[in-house]
Amino acid sequence: MRQLDALRKLCLALPEATERLSHGSPAWFVRGKKTFVMFADDHHGDGRLAFWCPAPPGAQEELVRTEPERFFRPAYVGHRGWLGVRLDVDVDWAEIDGIVREAYRQVAPKTLAARLEQDLE
């Protein structure tokens, strides 16, 4: 599946990111512990191909309100501010890269987040 492959490539490009199954779906972790992206393919029959990730405070609410066809509040983690991002719509992969990087920043230790900033320079 090309969306999963593209998402995997973005996630595994980040410092000390690893992948393993979590709740039966691919998920990516910082140093094998903190989840920063969870892949969701028709999660409990919701009909979406998407991923879930932590987002900065207020981002979930704003994106879901302004672009509900692309973003949603995911089950289980939505109440903690996580963002659901659809991959079964027209996807801007540069934007997805930014969302994945921001999710990583939300959970990564400061030293790893700083390495992410250095990579952009």
PDB file of N, CA and C in Angstrom, residues 12-98:
ATOM      1  N   LEU A  12      10.429   6.783   9.667  1.00  0.00           N
ATOM      2  CA  LEU A  12      11.713   6.149   9.950  1.00  0.00           C
ATOM      3  C   LEU A  12      12.910   7.039   9.624  1.00  0.00           C
ATOM      4  N   ALA A  13      12.664   8.167   8.956  1.00  0.00           N
ATOM      5  CA  ALA A  13      13.740   9.120   8.677  1.00  0.00           C
ATOM      6  C   ALA A  13      14.084   9.964   9.906  1.00  0.00           C
ATOM      7  N   LEU A  14      13.274   9.895  10.935  1.00  0.00           N
ATOM      8  CA  LEU A  14      13.475  10.719  12.127  1.00  0.00           C
ATOM      9  C   LEU A  14      14.434  10.039  13.098  1.00  0.00           C
ATOM     10  N   PRO A  15      15.180  10.835  13.877  1.00  0.00           N
ATOM     11  CA  PRO A  15      16.201  10.277  14.779  1.00  0.00           C
ATOM     12  C   PRO A  15      15.630   9.257  15.774  1.00  0.00           C
ATOM     13  N   GLU A  16      16.248   8.086  15.803  1.00  0.00           N
ATOM     14  CA  GLU A  16      15.934   7.009  16.739  1.00  0.00           C
ATOM     15  C   GLU A  16      14.470   6.568  16.698  1.00  0.00           C
ATOM     16  N   ALA A  17      13.860   6.679  15.516  1.00  0.00           N
ATOM     17  CA  ALA A  17      12.484   6.204  15.327  1.00  0.00           C
ATOM     18  C   ALA A  17      12.502   4.716  14.993  1.00  0.00           C
ATOM     19  N   THR A  18      11.539   3.993  15.556  1.00  0.00           N
ATOM     20  CA  THR A  18      11.399   2.569  15.285  1.00  0.00           C
ATOM     21  C   THR A  18       9.941   2.263  14.965  1.00  0.00           C
ATOM     22  N   GLU A  19       9.733   1.125  14.341  1.00  0.00           N
ATOM     23  CA  GLU A  19       8.380   0.694  13.976  1.00  0.00           C
ATOM     24  C   GLU A  19       8.099  -0.672  14.570  1.00  0.00           C
ATOM     25  N   ARG A  20       6.882  -0.843  15.042  1.00  0.00           N
ATOM     26  CA  ARG A  20       6.396  -2.157  15.439  1.00  0.00           C
ATOM     27  C   ARG A  20       4.872  -2.110  15.434  1.00  0.00           C
ATOM     28  N   LEU A  21       4.265  -3.281  15.470  1.00  0.00           N
ATOM     29  CA  LEU A  21       2.813  -3.336  15.530  1.00  0.00           C
ATOM     30  C   LEU A  21       2.349  -2.912  16.917  1.00  0.00           C
ATOM     31  N   SER A  22       1.276  -2.144  16.936  1.00  0.00           N
ATOM     32  CA  SER A  22       0.626  -1.753  18.177  1.00  0.00           C
ATOM     33  C   SER A  22      -0.869  -1.871  17.937  1.00  0.00           C
ATOM     34  N   HIS A  23      -1.535  -2.681  18.734  1.00  0.00           N
ATOM     35  CA  HIS A  23      -2.964  -2.923  18.554  1.00  0.00           C
ATOM     36  C   HIS A  23      -3.264  -3.430  17.138  1.00  0.00           C
ATOM     37  N   GLY A  24      -2.321  -4.192  16.575  1.00  0.00           N
ATOM     38  CA  GLY A  24      -2.515  -4.825  15.282  1.00  0.00           C
ATOM     39  C   GLY A  24      -2.200  -3.975  14.066  1.00  0.00           C
ATOM     40  N   SER A  25      -1.730  -2.741  14.280  1.00  0.00           N
ATOM     41  CA  SER A  25      -1.420  -1.846  13.161  1.00  0.00           C
ATOM     42  C   SER A  25      -0.005  -1.297  13.301  1.00  0.00           C
ATOM     43  N   PRO A  26       0.618  -0.908  12.175  1.00  0.00           N
ATOM     44  CA  PRO A  26       1.940  -0.309  12.265  1.00  0.00           C
ATOM     45  C   PRO A  26       1.895   0.980  13.089  1.00  0.00           C
ATOM     46  N   ALA A  27       2.913   1.150  13.923  1.00  0.00           N
ATOM     47  CA  ALA A  27       3.047   2.367  14.721  1.00  0.00           C
ATOM     48  C   ALA A  27       4.530   2.699  14.826  1.00  0.00           C
ATOM     49  N   TRP A  28       4.823   3.974  15.033  1.00  0.00           N
ATOM     50  CA  TRP A  28       6.204   4.433  15.114  1.00  0.00           C
ATOM     51  C   TRP A  28       6.439   5.072  16.462  1.00  0.00           C
ATOM     52  N   PHE A  29       7.644   4.794  16.983  1.00  0.00           N
ATOM     53  CA  PHE A  29       7.994   5.166  18.347  1.00  0.00           C
ATOM     54  C   PHE A  29       9.328   5.903  18.379  1.00  0.00           C
ATOM     55  N   VAL A  30       9.484   6.764  19.364  1.00  0.00           N
ATOM     56  CA  VAL A  30      10.770   7.403  19.630  1.00  0.00           C
ATOM     57  C   VAL A  30      11.483   6.544  20.666  1.00  0.00           C
ATOM     58  N   ARG A  31      12.680   6.098  20.332  1.00  0.00           N
ATOM     59  CA  ARG A  31      13.481   5.226  21.192  1.00  0.00           C
ATOM     60  C   ARG A  31      12.695   4.006  21.667  1.00  0.00           C
ATOM     61  N   GLY A  32      11.787   3.538  20.816  1.00  0.00           N
ATOM     62  CA  GLY A  32      11.046   2.324  21.118  1.00  0.00           C
ATOM     63  C   GLY A  32       9.992   2.461  22.194  1.00  0.00           C
ATOM     64  N   LYS A  33       9.759   3.672  22.699  1.00  0.00           N
ATOM     65  CA  LYS A  33       8.844   3.850  23.824  1.00  0.00           C
ATOM     66  C   LYS A  33       7.650   4.735  23.519  1.00  0.00           C
ATOM     67  N   LYS A  34       7.881   5.980  23.174  1.00  0.00           N
ATOM     68  CA  LYS A  34       6.797   6.953  23.007  1.00  0.00           C
ATOM     69  C   LYS A  34       6.256   6.919  21.581  1.00  0.00           C
ATOM     70  N   THR A  35       4.962   6.671  21.448  1.00  0.00           N
ATOM     71  CA  THR A  35       4.325   6.622  20.133  1.00  0.00           C
ATOM     72  C   THR A  35       4.183   8.018  19.568  1.00  0.00           C
ATOM     73  N   PHE A  36       4.562   8.180  18.274  1.00  0.00           N
ATOM     74  CA  PHE A  36       4.320   9.472  17.637  1.00  0.00           C
ATOM     75  C   PHE A  36       3.446   9.370  16.392  1.00  0.00           C
ATOM     76  N   VAL A  37       3.256   8.177  15.848  1.00  0.00           N
ATOM     77  CA  VAL A  37       2.326   7.971  14.730  1.00  0.00           C
ATOM     78  C   VAL A  37       1.759   6.562  14.826  1.00  0.00           C
ATOM     79  N   MET A  38       0.436   6.454  14.619  1.00  0.00           N
ATOM     80  CA  MET A  38      -0.237   5.164  14.542  1.00  0.00           C
ATOM     81  C   MET A  38      -1.003   5.114  13.216  1.00  0.00           C
ATOM     82  N   PHE A  39      -0.778   4.076  12.438  1.00  0.00           N
ATOM     83  CA  PHE A  39      -1.477   3.889  11.170  1.00  0.00           C
ATOM     84  C   PHE A  39      -2.841   3.269  11.459  1.00  0.00           C
ATOM     85  N   ALA A  40      -3.855   3.714  10.744  1.00  0.00           N
ATOM     86  CA  ALA A  40      -5.210   3.195  10.957  1.00  0.00           C
ATOM     87  C   ALA A  40      -5.872   2.920   9.608  1.00  0.00           C
ATOM     88  N   ASP A  41      -6.126   1.658   9.325  1.00  0.00           N
ATOM     89  CA  ASP A  41      -6.781   1.249   8.083  1.00  0.00           C
ATOM     90  C   ASP A  41      -8.151   0.676   8.431  1.00  0.00           C
ATOM     91  N   ASP A  42      -9.182   1.470   8.247  1.00  0.00           N
ATOM     92  CA  ASP A  42     -10.564   1.066   8.534  1.00  0.00           C
ATOM     93  C   ASP A  42     -10.710   0.640   9.997  1.00  0.00           C
ATOM     94  N   HIS A  43     -10.180   1.467  10.887  1.00  0.00           N
ATOM     95  CA  HIS A  43     -10.199   1.179  12.319  1.00  0.00           C
ATOM     96  C   HIS A  43     -11.629   0.954  12.812  1.00  0.00           C
ATOM     97  N   HIS A  44     -11.897  -0.227  13.296  1.00  0.00           N
ATOM     98  CA  HIS A  44     -13.238  -0.619  13.774  1.00  0.00           C
ATOM     99  C   HIS A  44     -14.333  -0.248  12.773  1.00  0.00           C
ATOM    100  N   GLY A  45     -14.018  -0.391  11.477  1.00  0.00           N
ATOM    101  CA  GLY A  45     -15.006  -0.161  10.433  1.00  0.00           C
ATOM    102  C   GLY A  45     -15.361   1.291  10.171  1.00  0.00           C
ATOM    103  N   ASP A  46     -14.448   2.220  10.508  1.00  0.00           N
ATOM    104  CA  ASP A  46     -14.763   3.647  10.287  1.00  0.00           C
ATOM    105  C   ASP A  46     -14.634   4.077   8.832  1.00  0.00           C
ATOM    106  N   GLY A  47     -14.104   3.187   7.958  1.00  0.00           N
ATOM    107  CA  GLY A  47     -14.019   3.487   6.537  1.00  0.00           C
ATOM    108  C   GLY A  47     -12.892   4.415   6.148  1.00  0.00           C
ATOM    109  N   ARG A  48     -12.001   4.741   7.070  1.00  0.00           N
ATOM    110  CA  ARG A  48     -10.907   5.681   6.784  1.00  0.00           C
ATOM    111  C   ARG A  48      -9.560   4.970   6.660  1.00  0.00           C
ATOM    112  N   LEU A  49      -8.745   5.467   5.761  1.00  0.00           N
ATOM    113  CA  LEU A  49      -7.325   5.151   5.729  1.00  0.00           C
ATOM    114  C   LEU A  49      -6.658   6.407   6.265  1.00  0.00           C
ATOM    115  N   ALA A  50      -5.967   6.275   7.396  1.00  0.00           N
ATOM    116  CA  ALA A  50      -5.493   7.472   8.084  1.00  0.00           C
ATOM    117  C   ALA A  50      -4.326   7.144   9.009  1.00  0.00           C
ATOM    118  N   PHE A  51      -3.841   8.168   9.693  1.00  0.00           N
ATOM    119  CA  PHE A  51      -2.941   7.954  10.821  1.00  0.00           C
ATOM    120  C   PHE A  51      -3.340   8.900  11.931  1.00  0.00           C
ATOM    121  N   TRP A  52      -2.934   8.526  13.131  1.00  0.00           N
ATOM    122  CA  TRP A  52      -3.201   9.325  14.327  1.00  0.00           C
ATOM    123  C   TRP A  52      -1.876   9.763  14.901  1.00  0.00           C
ATOM    124  N   CYS A  53      -1.823  10.976  15.435  1.00  0.00           N
ATOM    125  CA  CYS A  53      -0.580  11.466  16.012  1.00  0.00           C
ATOM    126  C   CYS A  53      -0.860  12.564  17.038  1.00  0.00           C
ATOM    127  N   PRO A  54       0.066  12.756  17.986  1.00  0.00           N
ATOM    128  CA  PRO A  54      -0.091  13.868  18.910  1.00  0.00           C
ATOM    129  C   PRO A  54       0.092  15.179  18.146  1.00  0.00           C
ATOM    130  N   ALA A  55      -0.619  16.192  18.581  1.00  0.00           N
ATOM    131  CA  ALA A  55      -0.552  17.504  17.921  1.00  0.00           C
ATOM    132  C   ALA A  55      -0.337  18.575  18.980  1.00  0.00           C
ATOM    133  N   PRO A  56       0.194  19.723  18.573  1.00  0.00           N
ATOM    134  CA  PRO A  56       0.373  20.821  19.536  1.00  0.00           C
ATOM    135  C   PRO A  56      -0.980  21.271  20.098  1.00  0.00           C
ATOM    136  N   PRO A  57      -0.983  21.852  21.272  1.00  0.00           N
ATOM    137  CA  PRO A  57      -2.235  22.314  21.870  1.00  0.00           C
ATOM    138  C   PRO A  57      -3.049  23.199  20.910  1.00  0.00           C
ATOM    139  N   GLY A  58      -4.319  22.870  20.760  1.00  0.00           N
ATOM    140  CA  GLY A  58      -5.226  23.646  19.919  1.00  0.00           C
ATOM    141  C   GLY A  58      -5.240  23.258  18.456  1.00  0.00           C
ATOM    142  N   ALA A  59      -4.233  22.526  17.993  1.00  0.00           N
ATOM    143  CA  ALA A  59      -4.133  22.187  16.562  1.00  0.00           C
ATOM    144  C   ALA A  59      -5.265  21.256  16.133  1.00  0.00           C
ATOM    145  N   GLN A  60      -5.530  20.236  16.928  1.00  0.00           N
ATOM    146  CA  GLN A  60      -6.589  19.285  16.570  1.00  0.00           C
ATOM    147  C   GLN A  60      -7.916  20.012  16.379  1.00  0.00           C
ATOM    148  N   GLU A  61      -8.290  20.801  17.358  1.00  0.00           N
ATOM    149  CA  GLU A  61      -9.572  21.514  17.306  1.00  0.00           C
ATOM    150  C   GLU A  61      -9.665  22.408  16.067  1.00  0.00           C
ATOM    151  N   GLU A  62      -8.615  23.134  15.791  1.00  0.00           N
ATOM    152  CA  GLU A  62      -8.607  24.053  14.646  1.00  0.00           C
ATOM    153  C   GLU A  62      -8.695  23.306  13.317  1.00  0.00           C
ATOM    154  N   LEU A  63      -7.890  22.277  13.143  1.00  0.00           N
ATOM    155  CA  LEU A  63      -7.868  21.547  11.872  1.00  0.00           C
ATOM    156  C   LEU A  63      -9.167  20.781  11.633  1.00  0.00           C
ATOM    157  N   VAL A  64      -9.709  20.161  12.664  1.00  0.00           N
ATOM    158  CA  VAL A  64     -10.967  19.433  12.513  1.00  0.00           C
ATOM    159  C   VAL A  64     -12.098  20.400  12.169  1.00  0.00           C
ATOM    160  N   ARG A  65     -12.062  21.583  12.775  1.00  0.00           N
ATOM    161  CA  ARG A  65     -13.109  22.580  12.514  1.00  0.00           C
ATOM    162  C   ARG A  65     -13.009  23.137  11.095  1.00  0.00           C
ATOM    163  N   THR A  66     -11.791  23.435  10.638  1.00  0.00           N
ATOM    164  CA  THR A  66     -11.631  24.096   9.335  1.00  0.00           C
ATOM    165  C   THR A  66     -11.538  23.145   8.155  1.00  0.00           C
ATOM    166  N   GLU A  67     -11.082  21.888   8.375  1.00  0.00           N
ATOM    167  CA  GLU A  67     -10.923  20.931   7.281  1.00  0.00           C
ATOM    168  C   GLU A  67     -11.398  19.532   7.698  1.00  0.00           C
ATOM    169  N   PRO A  68     -12.686  19.394   8.022  1.00  0.00           N
ATOM    170  CA  PRO A  68     -13.178  18.100   8.514  1.00  0.00           C
ATOM    171  C   PRO A  68     -13.110  16.973   7.490  1.00  0.00           C
ATOM    172  N   GLU A  69     -12.950  17.295   6.221  1.00  0.00           N
ATOM    173  CA  GLU A  69     -12.818  16.252   5.211  1.00  0.00           C
ATOM    174  C   GLU A  69     -11.420  15.628   5.230  1.00  0.00           C
ATOM    175  N   ARG A  70     -10.462  16.283   5.880  1.00  0.00           N
ATOM    176  CA  ARG A  70      -9.085  15.781   5.927  1.00  0.00           C
ATOM    177  C   ARG A  70      -8.620  15.389   7.330  1.00  0.00           C
ATOM    178  N   PHE A  71      -9.217  16.022   8.354  1.00  0.00           N
ATOM    179  CA  PHE A  71      -8.759  15.807   9.725  1.00  0.00           C
ATOM    180  C   PHE A  71      -9.933  15.415  10.620  1.00  0.00           C
ATOM    181  N   PHE A  72      -9.652  14.617  11.652  1.00  0.00           N
ATOM    182  CA  PHE A  72     -10.700  14.178  12.569  1.00  0.00           C
ATOM    183  C   PHE A  72     -10.113  13.932  13.953  1.00  0.00           C
ATOM    184  N   ARG A  73     -11.004  13.794  14.911  1.00  0.00           N
ATOM    185  CA  ARG A  73     -10.623  13.488  16.290  1.00  0.00           C
ATOM    186  C   ARG A  73     -10.653  11.966  16.436  1.00  0.00           C
ATOM    187  N   PRO A  74      -9.500  11.331  16.588  1.00  0.00           N
ATOM    188  CA  PRO A  74      -9.472   9.868  16.624  1.00  0.00           C
ATOM    189  C   PRO A  74     -10.012   9.288  17.934  1.00  0.00           C
ATOM    190  N   ALA A  75     -10.498   8.060  17.831  1.00  0.00           N
ATOM    191  CA  ALA A  75     -10.960   7.328  19.010  1.00  0.00           C
ATOM    192  C   ALA A  75      -9.800   7.130  19.985  1.00  0.00           C
ATOM    193  N   TYR A  76     -10.124   7.003  21.251  1.00  0.00           N
ATOM    194  CA  TYR A  76      -9.197   6.658  22.330  1.00  0.00           C
ATOM    195  C   TYR A  76      -8.201   7.760  22.699  1.00  0.00           C
ATOM    196  N   VAL A  77      -7.613   8.432  21.715  1.00  0.00           N
ATOM    197  CA  VAL A  77      -6.561   9.416  22.016  1.00  0.00           C
ATOM    198  C   VAL A  77      -6.969  10.847  21.635  1.00  0.00           C
ATOM    199  N   GLY A  78      -8.110  10.993  20.999  1.00  0.00           N
ATOM    200  CA  GLY A  78      -8.562  12.317  20.592  1.00  0.00           C
ATOM    201  C   GLY A  78      -8.746  13.259  21.759  1.00  0.00           C
ATOM    202  N   HIS A  79      -9.205  12.734  22.883  1.00  0.00           N
ATOM    203  CA  HIS A  79      -9.408  13.594  24.057  1.00  0.00           C
ATOM    204  C   HIS A  79      -8.093  14.134  24.609  1.00  0.00           C
ATOM    205  N   ARG A  80      -6.971  13.544  24.201  1.00  0.00           N
ATOM    206  CA  ARG A  80      -5.651  14.031  24.626  1.00  0.00           C
ATOM    207  C   ARG A  80      -5.034  14.975  23.600  1.00  0.00           C
ATOM    208  N   GLY A  81      -5.827  15.373  22.598  1.00  0.00           N
ATOM    209  CA  GLY A  81      -5.341  16.320  21.595  1.00  0.00           C
ATOM    210  C   GLY A  81      -4.717  15.688  20.368  1.00  0.00           C
ATOM    211  N   TRP A  82      -4.774  14.363  20.270  1.00  0.00           N
ATOM    212  CA  TRP A  82      -4.227  13.710  19.084  1.00  0.00           C
ATOM    213  C   TRP A  82      -5.077  14.056  17.875  1.00  0.00           C
ATOM    214  N   LEU A  83      -4.430  14.044  16.717  1.00  0.00           N
ATOM    215  CA  LEU A  83      -5.063  14.407  15.455  1.00  0.00           C
ATOM    216  C   LEU A  83      -5.173  13.181  14.560  1.00  0.00           C
ATOM    217  N   GLY A  84      -6.320  13.020  13.918  1.00  0.00           N
ATOM    218  CA  GLY A  84      -6.496  12.009  12.891  1.00  0.00           C
ATOM    219  C   GLY A  84      -6.304  12.666  11.533  1.00  0.00           C
ATOM    220  N   VAL A  85      -5.469  12.067  10.693  1.00  0.00           N
ATOM    221  CA  VAL A  85      -5.133  12.634   9.380  1.00  0.00           C
ATOM    222  C   VAL A  85      -5.486  11.607   8.314  1.00  0.00           C
ATOM    223  N   ARG A  86      -6.395  11.959   7.429  1.00  0.00           N
ATOM    224  CA  ARG A  86      -6.837  11.026   6.381  1.00  0.00           C
ATOM    225  C   ARG A  86      -5.780  10.890   5.294  1.00  0.00           C
ATOM    226  N   LEU A  87      -5.594   9.647   4.840  1.00  0.00           N
ATOM    227  CA  LEU A  87      -4.691   9.351   3.725  1.00  0.00           C
ATOM    228  C   LEU A  87      -5.464   8.855   2.510  1.00  0.00           C
ATOM    229  N   ASP A  88      -6.796   8.803   2.611  1.00  0.00           N
ATOM    230  CA  ASP A  88      -7.626   8.342   1.498  1.00  0.00           C
ATOM    231  C   ASP A  88      -8.273   9.510   0.759  1.00  0.00           C
ATOM    232  N   VAL A  89      -7.665  10.674   0.882  1.00  0.00           N
ATOM    233  CA  VAL A  89      -8.069  11.878   0.161  1.00  0.00           C
ATOM    234  C   VAL A  89      -6.846  12.354  -0.617  1.00  0.00           C
ATOM    235  N   ASP A  90      -6.956  13.468  -1.311  1.00  0.00           N
ATOM    236  CA  ASP A  90      -5.802  14.032  -2.011  1.00  0.00           C
ATOM    237  C   ASP A  90      -4.775  14.471  -0.966  1.00  0.00           C
ATOM    238  N   VAL A  91      -3.626  13.821  -0.942  1.00  0.00           N
ATOM    239  CA  VAL A  91      -2.637  14.027   0.116  1.00  0.00           C
ATOM    240  C   VAL A  91      -1.481  14.896  -0.362  1.00  0.00           C
ATOM    241  N   ASP A  92      -1.153  15.897   0.434  1.00  0.00           N
ATOM    242  CA  ASP A  92       0.028  16.726   0.210  1.00  0.00           C
ATOM    243  C   ASP A  92       1.121  16.145   1.113  1.00  0.00           C
ATOM    244  N   TRP A  93       2.043  15.386   0.536  1.00  0.00           N
ATOM    245  CA  TRP A  93       3.038  14.681   1.348  1.00  0.00           C
ATOM    246  C   TRP A  93       4.011  15.612   2.040  1.00  0.00           C
ATOM    247  N   ALA A  94       4.239  16.803   1.500  1.00  0.00           N
ATOM    248  CA  ALA A  94       5.076  17.787   2.209  1.00  0.00           C
ATOM    249  C   ALA A  94       4.362  18.218   3.499  1.00  0.00           C
ATOM    250  N   GLU A  95       3.051  18.406   3.409  1.00  0.00           N
ATOM    251  CA  GLU A  95       2.283  18.751   4.605  1.00  0.00           C
ATOM    252  C   GLU A  95       2.290  17.588   5.607  1.00  0.00           C
ATOM    253  N   ILE A  96       2.140  16.364   5.113  1.00  0.00           N
ATOM    254  CA  ILE A  96       2.165  15.188   5.991  1.00  0.00           C
ATOM    255  C   ILE A  96       3.522  15.100   6.690  1.00  0.00           C
ATOM    256  N   ASP A  97       4.591  15.368   5.977  1.00  0.00           N
ATOM    257  CA  ASP A  97       5.924  15.368   6.577  1.00  0.00           C
ATOM    258  C   ASP A  97       5.974  16.366   7.738  1.00  0.00           C
ATOM    259  N   GLY A  98       5.427  17.550   7.546  1.00  0.00           N
ATOM    260  CA  GLY A  98       5.403  18.545   8.611  1.00  0.00           C
ATOM    261  C   GLY A  98       4.587  18.087   9.809  1.00  0.00           C
TER     262      GLY A  98
END
